Amino acid sequence: MDKSKVSMAVVRRLPRYYRYILELSDAGVDRVSSSSLAEKMGLTASQIRQDLNCFGGFGQQGYGYNVANLTQELASILGLDQGRKAIIIGAGNMGRALINNFNFRKCGVALTCAFDTETSLIGAHINGVLVRHVDELDGFQKQYKPEIAVLTMPKSAAQRMGERLCKNGIKGLWNFTTVDLHLEGIDVPVENVRFMESLMILSYRL
Amino acid sequence: MDKSKVSMAVVRRLPRYYRYILELSDAGVDRVSSSSLAEKMGLTASQIRQDLNCFGGFGQQGYGYNVANLTQELASILGLDQGRKAIIIGAGNMGRALINNFNFRKCGVALTCAFDTETSLIGAHINGVLVRHVDELDGFQKQYKPEIAVLTMPKSAAQRMGERLCKNGIKGLWNFTTVDLHLEGIDVPVENVRFMESLMILSYRL
């Protein structure tokens, strides 16, 4: 599979496919047709077949999709089976909300450490995750080579921190600050969590 | 404009249009062609024209879009000019992260009150927002008629709280819990903020 040939519109639908197929799997369903999956998801059957064909298909005419097989294929496409390590920069409210409530494991990611500058937090464990001082970050990256950094620090520090993390080998940034990071010449994907877009869509739908 | 005829795929692009056009506006740009907007946004010019035509067009051949005009039209389509009021249920980490850092005003929404059950929080102000006890919620809704409720309480309480809020007249739910709300027979839109999908997309892109 050549990832560069798959449009981001298709990629953005993959986690939804994964979520729905996981629900079927959890409910003990063995196989599903593209049309019944389409109905559940509010898409058309032909769109589903077209999307999944970008990655090799996985369905059989007259049978549909084998749920266990498709679950595993989607997990593999999404890289959820890679055993990746993440660190979180900023143990304020947003950071703590994620550390306490977000299921990193369900995304195949191990959250290994938190970093902050607030001395009262250093050395504490939040939901089992140790908070270290940001001064230890570079050394930590060299030693443990986490792939993903979650940015939950104040936005004023986001750009510099993003650059620093990338310089020390981070492979992807999950950005909760409202700052658009400018990482020209650095080939590291940034996934921005944009609360504003979500509230605007709700506002539209009222 | 008949909203029911516009696909959710188009709707989900609207906030991105708004964000980019607002950037141009802030940069003092007067007009923009669909092709240069397309380049900035990573879309095609024909897609942009097609999307905006769902709402009446706003562009002129050979001129492009008037930035000030399009900004205002998009704000109006998204309902950002409606002066809506929101309340937030749950002043834990996630709730506080939003109260302290999220710019509700930029979405045309006034965050008027927070609710929690934790007695040590009741009566406190967080970034100017008063925390009241959940026992006061029904009366508050009757008196002030907020349109939007932000759900940031523990997920075990989400379903019951969603129903209660709707029964008392809420018009839309912005759901940060990981629970899928089942509000059959209640015509209230729910916008789910799904962190998991975002991390999975990052994982794919690594």
CSV table of C-alpha atoms in Angstrom, one decimal:
chain,number,residue,atom,x,y,z
A,1,MET,CA,0.0,0.0,0.0
A,2,ASP,CA,1.3,3.5,-0.9
A,3,LYS,CA,0.0,5.8,1.8
A,4,SER,CA,0.8,8.9,-0.3
A,5,LYS,CA,-1.9,7.9,-2.8
A,6,VAL,CA,-4.7,7.8,-0.3
A,7,SER,CA,-6.5,11.0,0.2
A,8,MET,CA,-6.8,12.6,3.7
A,9,ALA,CA,-10.6,12.5,3.3
A,10,VAL,CA,-10.4,8.7,3.2
A,11,VAL,CA,-7.8,8.6,6.0
A,12,ARG,CA,-10.1,10.7,8.2
A,13,ARG,CA,-12.8,8.2,7.9
A,14,LEU,CA,-10.6,5.2,8.9
A,15,PRO,CA,-11.0,5.7,12.7
A,16,ARG,CA,-14.8,5.8,12.3
A,17,TYR,CA,-14.7,2.5,10.3
A,18,TYR,CA,-12.5,1.1,13.1
A,19,ARG,CA,-14.9,2.3,15.8
A,20,TYR,CA,-17.9,0.8,14.2
A,21,ILE,CA,-16.3,-2.5,13.3
A,22,LEU,CA,-15.0,-2.8,16.9
A,23,GLU,CA,-18.5,-2.3,18.1
A,24,LEU,CA,-19.7,-5.2,15.9
A,25,SER,CA,-16.8,-7.3,17.1
A,26,ASP,CA,-17.6,-6.5,20.7
A,27,ALA,CA,-21.2,-7.5,20.0
A,28,GLY,CA,-20.1,-10.9,18.7
A,29,VAL,CA,-21.0,-10.2,15.1
A,30,ASP,CA,-18.9,-12.4,12.6
A,31,ARG,CA,-19.5,-10.7,9.3
A,32,VAL,CA,-21.1,-7.5,8.0
A,33,SER,CA,-22.1,-6.4,4.5
A,34,SER,CA,-21.0,-3.0,3.1
A,35,SER,CA,-24.6,-2.0,2.9
A,36,SER,CA,-25.5,-2.7,6.6
A,37,LEU,CA,-22.2,-1.1,7.7
A,38,ALA,CA,-23.1,1.9,5.4
A,39,GLU,CA,-26.5,2.2,7.1
A,40,LYS,CA,-25.0,2.2,10.6
A,41,MET,CA,-22.5,4.8,9.6
A,42,GLY,CA,-24.6,7.1,7.5
A,43,LEU,CA,-22.5,6.5,4.4
A,44,THR,CA,-23.2,4.7,1.1
A,45,ALA,CA,-22.1,1.1,0.5
A,46,SER,CA,-20.2,2.1,-2.6
A,47,GLN,CA,-18.3,4.7,-0.6
A,48,ILE,CA,-17.3,2.1,2.0
A,49,ARG,CA,-16.1,-0.3,-0.7
A,50,GLN,CA,-14.2,2.4,-2.4
A,51,ASP,CA,-12.6,3.6,0.8
A,52,LEU,CA,-11.5,0.1,1.9
A,53,ASN,CA,-10.3,-0.7,-1.6
A,54,CYS,CA,-7.6,1.9,-1.2
A,55,PHE,CA,-6.0,-0.5,1.2
A,56,GLY,CA,-6.7,-3.7,-0.5
A,57,GLY,CA,-10.4,-4.4,-0.2
A,58,PHE,CA,-10.9,-7.1,2.5
A,59,GLY,CA,-14.4,-7.8,1.4
A,60,GLN,CA,-15.9,-10.7,-0.6
A,61,GLN,CA,-18.8,-10.3,-2.9
A,62,GLY,CA,-21.9,-12.0,-1.5
A,63,TYR,CA,-20.2,-12.4,1.9
A,64,GLY,CA,-19.3,-9.0,3.0
A,65,TYR,CA,-16.5,-8.3,5.5
A,66,ASN,CA,-15.2,-10.7,8.1
A,67,VAL,CA,-15.4,-8.6,11.2
A,68,ALA,CA,-12.4,-10.1,13.0
A,69,ASN,CA,-10.3,-9.8,9.9
A,70,LEU,CA,-11.3,-6.3,9.1
A,71,THR,CA,-10.7,-5.2,12.7
A,72,GLN,CA,-7.2,-6.4,12.5
A,73,GLU,CA,-6.5,-5.0,9.1
A,74,LEU,CA,-7.8,-1.5,10.1
A,75,ALA,CA,-5.7,-1.6,13.4
A,76,SER,CA,-2.7,-2.5,11.3
A,77,ILE,CA,-3.4,0.3,8.7
A,78,LEU,CA,-3.8,2.8,11.5
A,79,GLY,CA,-0.6,1.6,13.1
A,80,LEU,CA,-2.3,0.7,16.4
A,81,ASP,CA,-0.2,-2.5,16.5
A,82,GLN,CA,3.1,-0.7,16.6
A,83,GLY,CA,3.5,-0.4,20.3
A,84,ARG,CA,4.3,3.3,20.2
A,85,LYS,CA,5.3,5.4,23.2
A,86,ALA,CA,3.9,8.8,24.0
A,87,ILE,CA,4.9,11.6,26.3
A,88,ILE,CA,2.7,14.5,27.3
A,89,ILE,CA,4.1,18.1,27.7
A,90,GLY,CA,2.0,20.0,30.2
A,91,ALA,CA,0.3,18.6,33.2
A,92,GLY,CA,-2.3,21.4,33.7
A,93,ASN,CA,-6.0,20.9,33.3
A,94,MET,CA,-6.0,19.7,29.7
A,95,GLY,CA,-3.0,17.4,30.3
A,96,ARG,CA,-4.5,15.9,33.5
A,97,ALA,CA,-7.9,15.4,31.8
A,98,LEU,CA,-6.1,13.3,29.2
A,99,ILE,CA,-3.8,11.4,31.6
A,100,ASN,CA,-6.8,10.6,33.8
A,101,ASN,CA,-9.5,9.9,31.3
A,102,PHE,CA,-8.1,9.2,27.8
A,103,ASN,CA,-7.6,5.6,26.9
A,104,PHE,CA,-4.2,5.7,25.2
A,105,ARG,CA,-4.0,1.9,25.2
A,106,LYS,CA,-7.0,1.6,23.0
A,107,CYS,CA,-5.0,3.5,20.4
A,108,GLY,CA,-2.1,1.1,20.9
A,109,VAL,CA,-0.1,3.8,22.6
A,110,ALA,CA,1.6,3.7,25.9
A,111,LEU,CA,1.8,7.0,27.8
A,112,THR,CA,5.2,6.8,29.4
A,113,CYS,CA,5.8,10.2,31.1
A,114,ALA,CA,4.5,13.7,31.6
A,115,PHE,CA,6.6,16.9,31.7
A,116,ASP,CA,5.9,20.2,33.3
A,117,THR,CA,7.8,23.2,34.8
A,118,GLU,CA,5.6,23.6,37.8
A,119,THR,CA,7.8,22.5,40.7
A,120,SER,CA,4.9,21.4,42.9
A,121,LEU,CA,4.0,18.7,40.3
A,122,ILE,CA,7.5,17.3,39.6
A,123,GLY,CA,7.8,13.7,41.0
A,124,ALA,CA,4.1,13.3,41.4
A,125,HIS,CA,2.2,10.4,39.7
A,126,ILE,CA,-1.0,11.2,37.9
A,127,ASN,CA,-3.0,8.0,37.2
A,128,GLY,CA,0.3,6.2,37.4
A,129,VAL,CA,2.2,8.5,35.1
A,130,LEU,CA,5.3,10.3,36.5
A,131,VAL,CA,5.7,14.0,36.1
A,132,ARG,CA,9.2,15.1,35.3
A,133,HIS,CA,10.7,18.5,34.9
A,134,VAL,CA,10.9,19.8,31.3
A,135,ASP,CA,14.7,20.1,31.9
A,136,GLU,CA,14.9,16.3,31.7
A,137,LEU,CA,13.1,16.1,28.4
A,138,ASP,CA,16.0,16.0,26.0
A,139,GLY,CA,17.7,13.3,28.0
A,140,PHE,CA,14.5,11.3,28.3
A,141,GLN,CA,13.9,11.5,24.5
A,142,LYS,CA,17.5,10.3,23.8
A,143,GLN,CA,17.1,7.4,26.2
A,144,TYR,CA,13.5,6.2,25.6
A,145,LYS,CA,12.8,7.5,22.1
A,146,PRO,CA,9.1,8.2,22.5
A,147,GLU,CA,7.4,8.5,19.0
A,148,ILE,CA,4.5,10.8,20.0
A,149,ALA,CA,4.3,14.0,22.0
A,150,VAL,CA,1.0,15.4,23.3
A,151,LEU,CA,1.1,19.2,23.5
A,152,THR,CA,-1.0,20.5,26.4
A,153,MET,CA,1.3,23.3,27.6
A,154,PRO,CA,0.4,27.0,27.5
A,155,LYS,CA,0.2,28.1,23.9
A,156,SER,CA,3.0,30.7,24.3
A,157,ALA,CA,5.5,27.8,24.6
A,158,ALA,CA,4.0,25.6,21.9
A,159,GLN,CA,6.1,26.6,18.8
A,160,ARG,CA,9.5,26.4,20.6
A,161,MET,CA,8.5,23.1,22.3
A,162,GLY,CA,7.4,21.6,19.0
A,163,GLU,CA,10.7,22.5,17.4
A,164,ARG,CA,12.7,21.1,20.3
A,165,LEU,CA,10.7,17.8,20.4
A,166,CYS,CA,11.3,17.3,16.7
A,167,LYS,CA,15.0,18.1,16.9
A,168,ASN,CA,15.3,15.4,19.5
A,169,GLY,CA,13.6,12.8,17.4
A,170,ILE,CA,9.8,12.9,18.0
A,171,LYS,CA,7.8,11.4,15.1
A,172,GLY,CA,4.5,13.0,15.5
A,173,LEU,CA,2.8,15.8,17.5
A,174,TRP,CA,-0.7,15.7,18.9
A,175,ASN,CA,-1.5,19.3,19.4
A,176,PHE,CA,-4.1,20.5,21.9
A,177,THR,CA,-2.9,24.1,22.0
A,178,THR,CA,-4.7,26.5,19.7
A,179,VAL,CA,-1.4,27.4,18.0
A,180,ASP,CA,-0.7,26.4,14.4
A,181,LEU,CA,2.8,25.1,14.5
A,182,HIS,CA,5.2,26.1,11.8
A,183,LEU,CA,7.6,23.3,11.3
A,184,GLU,CA,8.8,24.0,7.8
A,185,GLY,CA,11.6,21.6,6.7
A,186,ILE,CA,10.7,19.2,9.5
A,187,ASP,CA,8.9,16.1,8.2
A,188,VAL,CA,6.8,15.5,11.4
A,189,PRO,CA,3.0,15.2,11.1
A,190,VAL,CA,1.0,17.4,13.4
A,191,GLU,CA,-2.6,16.5,14.3
A,192,ASN,CA,-4.4,19.5,15.7
A,193,VAL,CA,-7.4,19.0,18.0
A,194,ARG,CA,-9.6,21.8,17.1
A,195,PHE,CA,-12.4,22.3,19.6
A,196,MET,CA,-13.6,25.4,17.8
A,197,GLU,CA,-14.5,23.6,14.6
A,198,SER,CA,-16.5,21.1,16.6
A,199,LEU,CA,-18.5,23.8,18.5
A,200,MET,CA,-19.2,25.6,15.2
A,201,ILE,CA,-20.6,22.5,13.7
A,202,LEU,CA,-22.9,22.1,16.7
A,203,SER,CA,-23.9,25.7,16.3
A,204,TYR,CA,-24.7,25.1,12.7
A,205,ARG,CA,-26.9,22.1,13.6
A,206,LEU,CA,-29.0,23.9,16.2
B,1,MET,CA,-31.3,27.7,2.2
B,2,ASP,CA,-32.6,24.3,3.2
B,3,LYS,CA,-30.1,22.9,5.7
B,4,SER,CA,-31.4,19.4,5.4
B,5,LYS,CA,-30.2,19.3,1.7
B,6,VAL,CA,-26.6,20.0,2.6
B,7,SER,CA,-24.5,16.9,3.3
B,8,MET,CA,-22.7,16.6,6.6
B,9,ALA,CA,-19.4,16.3,4.7
B,10,VAL,CA,-19.9,19.8,3.4
B,11,VAL,CA,-21.0,21.1,6.8
B,12,ARG,CA,-17.9,19.6,8.4
B,13,ARG,CA,-15.7,21.7,6.1
B,14,LEU,CA,-17.5,25.0,6.9
B,15,PRO,CA,-15.5,25.8,10.1
B,16,ARG,CA,-12.3,25.3,8.1
B,17,TYR,CA,-13.5,27.8,5.5
B,18,TYR,CA,-14.4,30.1,8.2
B,19,ARG,CA,-11.0,29.8,9.9
B,20,TYR,CA,-9.0,30.4,6.7
B,21,ILE,CA,-11.2,33.3,5.6
B,22,LEU,CA,-10.8,34.8,9.0
B,23,GLU,CA,-7.0,34.6,8.7
B,24,LEU,CA,-7.2,36.4,5.4
B,25,SER,CA,-9.4,39.0,6.9
B,26,ASP,CA,-7.1,39.5,9.9
B,27,ALA,CA,-4.2,39.8,7.4
B,28,GLY,CA,-6.0,42.7,5.7
B,29,VAL,CA,-6.8,40.8,2.5
B,30,ASP,CA,-9.8,42.1,0.6
B,31,ARG,CA,-10.6,39.4,-1.9
B,32,VAL,CA,-9.5,35.8,-2.6
B,33,SER,CA,-10.0,33.5,-5.6
B,34,SER,CA,-11.3,30.0,-5.2
B,35,SER,CA,-8.0,28.7,-6.6
B,36,SER,CA,-5.8,30.5,-4.1
B,37,LEU,CA,-8.1,29.6,-1.2
B,38,ALA,CA,-8.0,26.0,-2.5
B,39,GLU,CA,-4.2,26.0,-2.5
B,40,LYS,CA,-4.1,27.3,1.1
B,41,MET,CA,-6.6,24.7,2.2
B,42,GLY,CA,-5.4,21.7,0.3
B,43,LEU,CA,-8.7,21.4,-1.6
B,44,THR,CA,-9.6,21.9,-5.2
B,45,ALA,CA,-11.1,25.2,-6.5
B,46,SER,CA,-14.1,23.4,-7.9
B,47,GLN,CA,-14.8,21.7,-4.5
B,48,ILE,CA,-14.7,25.1,-2.8
B,49,ARG,CA,-17.1,26.6,-5.4
B,50,GLN,CA,-19.3,23.5,-5.1
B,51,ASP,CA,-19.4,23.6,-1.3
B,52,LEU,CA,-20.2,27.3,-1.1
B,53,ASN,CA,-22.8,27.1,-3.8
B,54,CYS,CA,-24.8,24.9,-1.4
B,55,PHE,CA,-25.4,28.2,0.5
B,56,GLY,CA,-25.8,30.6,-2.3
B,57,GLY,CA,-22.3,31.0,-3.8
B,58,PHE,CA,-21.0,34.4,-2.7
B,59,GLY,CA,-18.3,34.5,-5.4
B,60,GLN,CA,-18.1,36.3,-8.7
B,61,GLN,CA,-16.5,35.0,-11.7
B,62,GLY,CA,-13.2,36.8,-12.4
B,63,TYR,CA,-13.3,38.5,-9.0
B,64,GLY,CA,-13.4,35.7,-6.5
B,65,TYR,CA,-14.7,36.1,-3.0
B,66,ASN,CA,-15.0,39.3,-1.1
B,67,VAL,CA,-13.3,38.4,2.2
B,68,ALA,CA,-15.4,40.6,4.5
B,69,ASN,CA,-18.6,39.5,2.9
B,70,LEU,CA,-17.7,35.8,2.9
B,71,THR,CA,-16.6,36.0,6.6
B,72,GLN,CA,-20.0,37.4,7.5
B,73,GLU,CA,-21.9,35.0,5.4
B,74,LEU,CA,-20.1,32.0,6.9
B,75,ALA,CA,-20.5,33.3,10.4
B,76,SER,CA,-24.2,33.6,9.7
B,77,ILE,CA,-24.5,30.1,8.2
B,78,LEU,CA,-22.7,28.7,11.2
B,79,GLY,CA,-25.0,30.6,13.5
B,80,LEU,CA,-22.1,32.4,15.2
B,81,ASP,CA,-24.2,35.6,15.2
B,82,GLN,CA,-27.0,34.2,17.2
B,83,GLY,CA,-25.7,35.3,20.7
B,84,ARG,CA,-26.2,31.8,22.1
B,85,LYS,CA,-25.6,30.9,25.8
B,86,ALA,CA,-23.8,27.8,27.0
B,87,ILE,CA,-23.5,26.0,30.3
B,88,ILE,CA,-20.9,23.5,31.2
B,89,ILE,CA,-21.6,20.4,33.3
B,90,GLY,CA,-18.6,19.2,35.2
B,91,ALA,CA,-15.8,21.5,36.5
B,92,GLY,CA,-13.1,18.8,36.7
B,93,ASN,CA,-10.0,18.9,34.6
B,94,MET,CA,-11.6,18.8,31.2
B,95,GLY,CA,-14.2,21.4,32.3
B,96,ARG,CA,-11.6,23.7,33.7
B,97,ALA,CA,-9.4,23.3,30.7
B,98,LEU,CA,-12.2,24.6,28.5
B,99,ILE,CA,-13.4,27.3,30.9
B,100,ASN,CA,-9.8,28.6,31.2
B,101,ASN,CA,-8.5,28.2,27.7
B,102,PHE,CA,-11.3,27.8,25.2
B,103,ASN,CA,-12.5,30.9,23.4
B,104,PHE,CA,-16.2,30.5,23.5
B,105,ARG,CA,-16.7,34.1,22.3
B,106,LYS,CA,-14.9,33.4,19.1
B,107,CYS,CA,-17.7,30.9,18.3
B,108,GLY,CA,-20.3,33.5,19.2
B,109,VAL,CA,-21.2,31.7,22.4
B,110,ALA,CA,-21.3,33.1,25.9
B,111,LEU,CA,-20.4,30.6,28.6
B,112,THR,CA,-22.8,31.6,31.4
B,113,CYS,CA,-22.4,29.0,34.2
B,114,ALA,CA,-20.7,25.8,35.3
B,115,PHE,CA,-22.3,23.0,37.3
B,116,ASP,CA,-20.7,20.4,39.5
B,117,THR,CA,-21.6,18.2,42.5
B,118,GLU,CA,-18.2,18.7,44.3
B,119,THR,CA,-19.1,20.9,47.3
B,120,SER,CA,-15.6,22.5,47.5
B,121,LEU,CA,-16.1,24.0,44.0
B,122,ILE,CA,-19.7,25.4,44.5
B,123,GLY,CA,-19.6,29.2,44.6
B,124,ALA,CA,-16.1,29.5,43.1
B,125,HIS,CA,-15.4,31.4,40.0
B,126,ILE,CA,-13.2,29.9,37.3
B,127,ASN,CA,-12.0,32.5,34.8
B,128,GLY,CA,-15.1,34.5,35.8
B,129,VAL,CA,-17.5,31.7,35.5
B,130,LEU,CA,-19.6,30.8,38.6
B,131,VAL,CA,-19.8,27.1,39.6
B,132,ARG,CA,-23.3,26.2,40.9
B,133,HIS,CA,-24.5,22.9,42.3
B,134,VAL,CA,-26.2,20.5,39.8
B,135,ASP,CA,-29.3,20.7,42.0
B,136,GLU,CA,-29.8,24.2,40.7
B,137,LEU,CA,-29.6,23.1,37.1
B,138,ASP,CA,-33.3,22.7,36.3
B,139,GLY,CA,-34.2,26.1,37.8
B,140,PHE,CA,-31.3,27.7,36.0
B,141,GLN,CA,-32.4,26.3,32.6
B,142,LYS,CA,-36.0,27.5,33.2
B,143,GLN,CA,-34.8,31.0,34.1
B,144,TYR,CA,-32.0,31.6,31.6
B,145,LYS,CA,-32.7,29.2,28.8
B,146,PRO,CA,-29.2,28.3,27.7
B,147,GLU,CA,-29.1,26.7,24.2
B,148,ILE,CA,-25.9,24.7,24.5
B,149,ALA,CA,-24.7,22.3,27.2
B,150,VAL,CA,-21.0,21.2,27.3
B,151,LEU,CA,-20.7,17.7,28.9
B,152,THR,CA,-17.5,17.3,30.8
B,153,MET,CA,-18.8,15.2,33.7
B,154,PRO,CA,-17.8,11.6,34.5
B,155,LYS,CA,-19.1,9.4,31.8
B,156,SER,CA,-21.2,7.3,34.2
B,157,ALA,CA,-23.5,10.4,34.5
B,158,ALA,CA,-23.5,11.4,30.9
B,159,GLN,CA,-26.6,9.6,29.6
B,160,ARG,CA,-28.9,10.6,32.4
B,161,MET,CA,-27.6,14.2,32.4
B,162,GLY,CA,-28.1,14.4,28.6
B,163,GLU,CA,-31.7,13.4,28.9
B,164,ARG,CA,-32.3,15.8,31.8
B,165,LEU,CA,-30.8,18.7,29.9
B,166,CYS,CA,-32.9,18.0,26.9
B,167,LYS,CA,-36.1,17.6,28.9
B,168,ASN,CA,-35.5,21.1,30.3
B,169,GLY,CA,-35.0,22.7,26.9
B,170,ILE,CA,-31.4,22.5,25.9
B,171,LYS,CA,-31.0,22.8,22.1
B,172,GLY,CA,-27.6,21.1,21.5
B,173,LEU,CA,-25.1,19.0,23.4
B,174,TRP,CA,-21.3,19.3,23.0
B,175,ASN,CA,-20.1,16.0,24.4
B,176,PHE,CA,-16.6,15.5,25.7
B,177,THR,CA,-17.4,12.2,27.5
B,178,THR,CA,-16.6,9.1,25.6
B,179,VAL,CA,-20.2,7.9,25.9
B,180,ASP,CA,-22.4,7.7,22.8
B,181,LEU,CA,-25.6,9.3,24.0
B,182,HIS,CA,-28.9,7.6,23.1
B,183,LEU,CA,-31.5,10.3,22.8
B,184,GLU,CA,-34.0,8.6,20.6
B,185,GLY,CA,-37.1,10.6,20.1
B,186,ILE,CA,-35.4,13.8,21.2
B,187,ASP,CA,-34.5,16.1,18.4
B,188,VAL,CA,-31.3,17.6,19.9
B,189,PRO,CA,-28.1,17.4,18.0
B,190,VAL,CA,-25.0,16.0,19.8
B,191,GLU,CA,-21.6,16.9,18.7
B,192,ASN,CA,-19.1,14.4,20.0
B,193,VAL,CA,-15.4,15.4,20.5
B,194,ARG,CA,-13.6,12.2,19.8
B,195,PHE,CA,-10.0,12.4,20.8
B,196,MET,CA,-9.4,8.8,19.9
B,197,GLU,CA,-10.1,9.4,16.2
B,198,SER,CA,-7.6,12.2,16.2
B,199,LEU,CA,-4.8,10.2,17.8
B,200,MET,CA,-5.5,7.3,15.4
B,201,ILE,CA,-5.1,9.6,12.4
B,202,LEU,CA,-1.8,10.8,13.8
B,203,SER,CA,-0.8,7.2,14.3
B,204,TYR,CA,-1.6,6.5,10.6
B,205,ARG,CA,0.5,9.4,9.5
B,206,LEU,CA,3.6,8.5,11.5
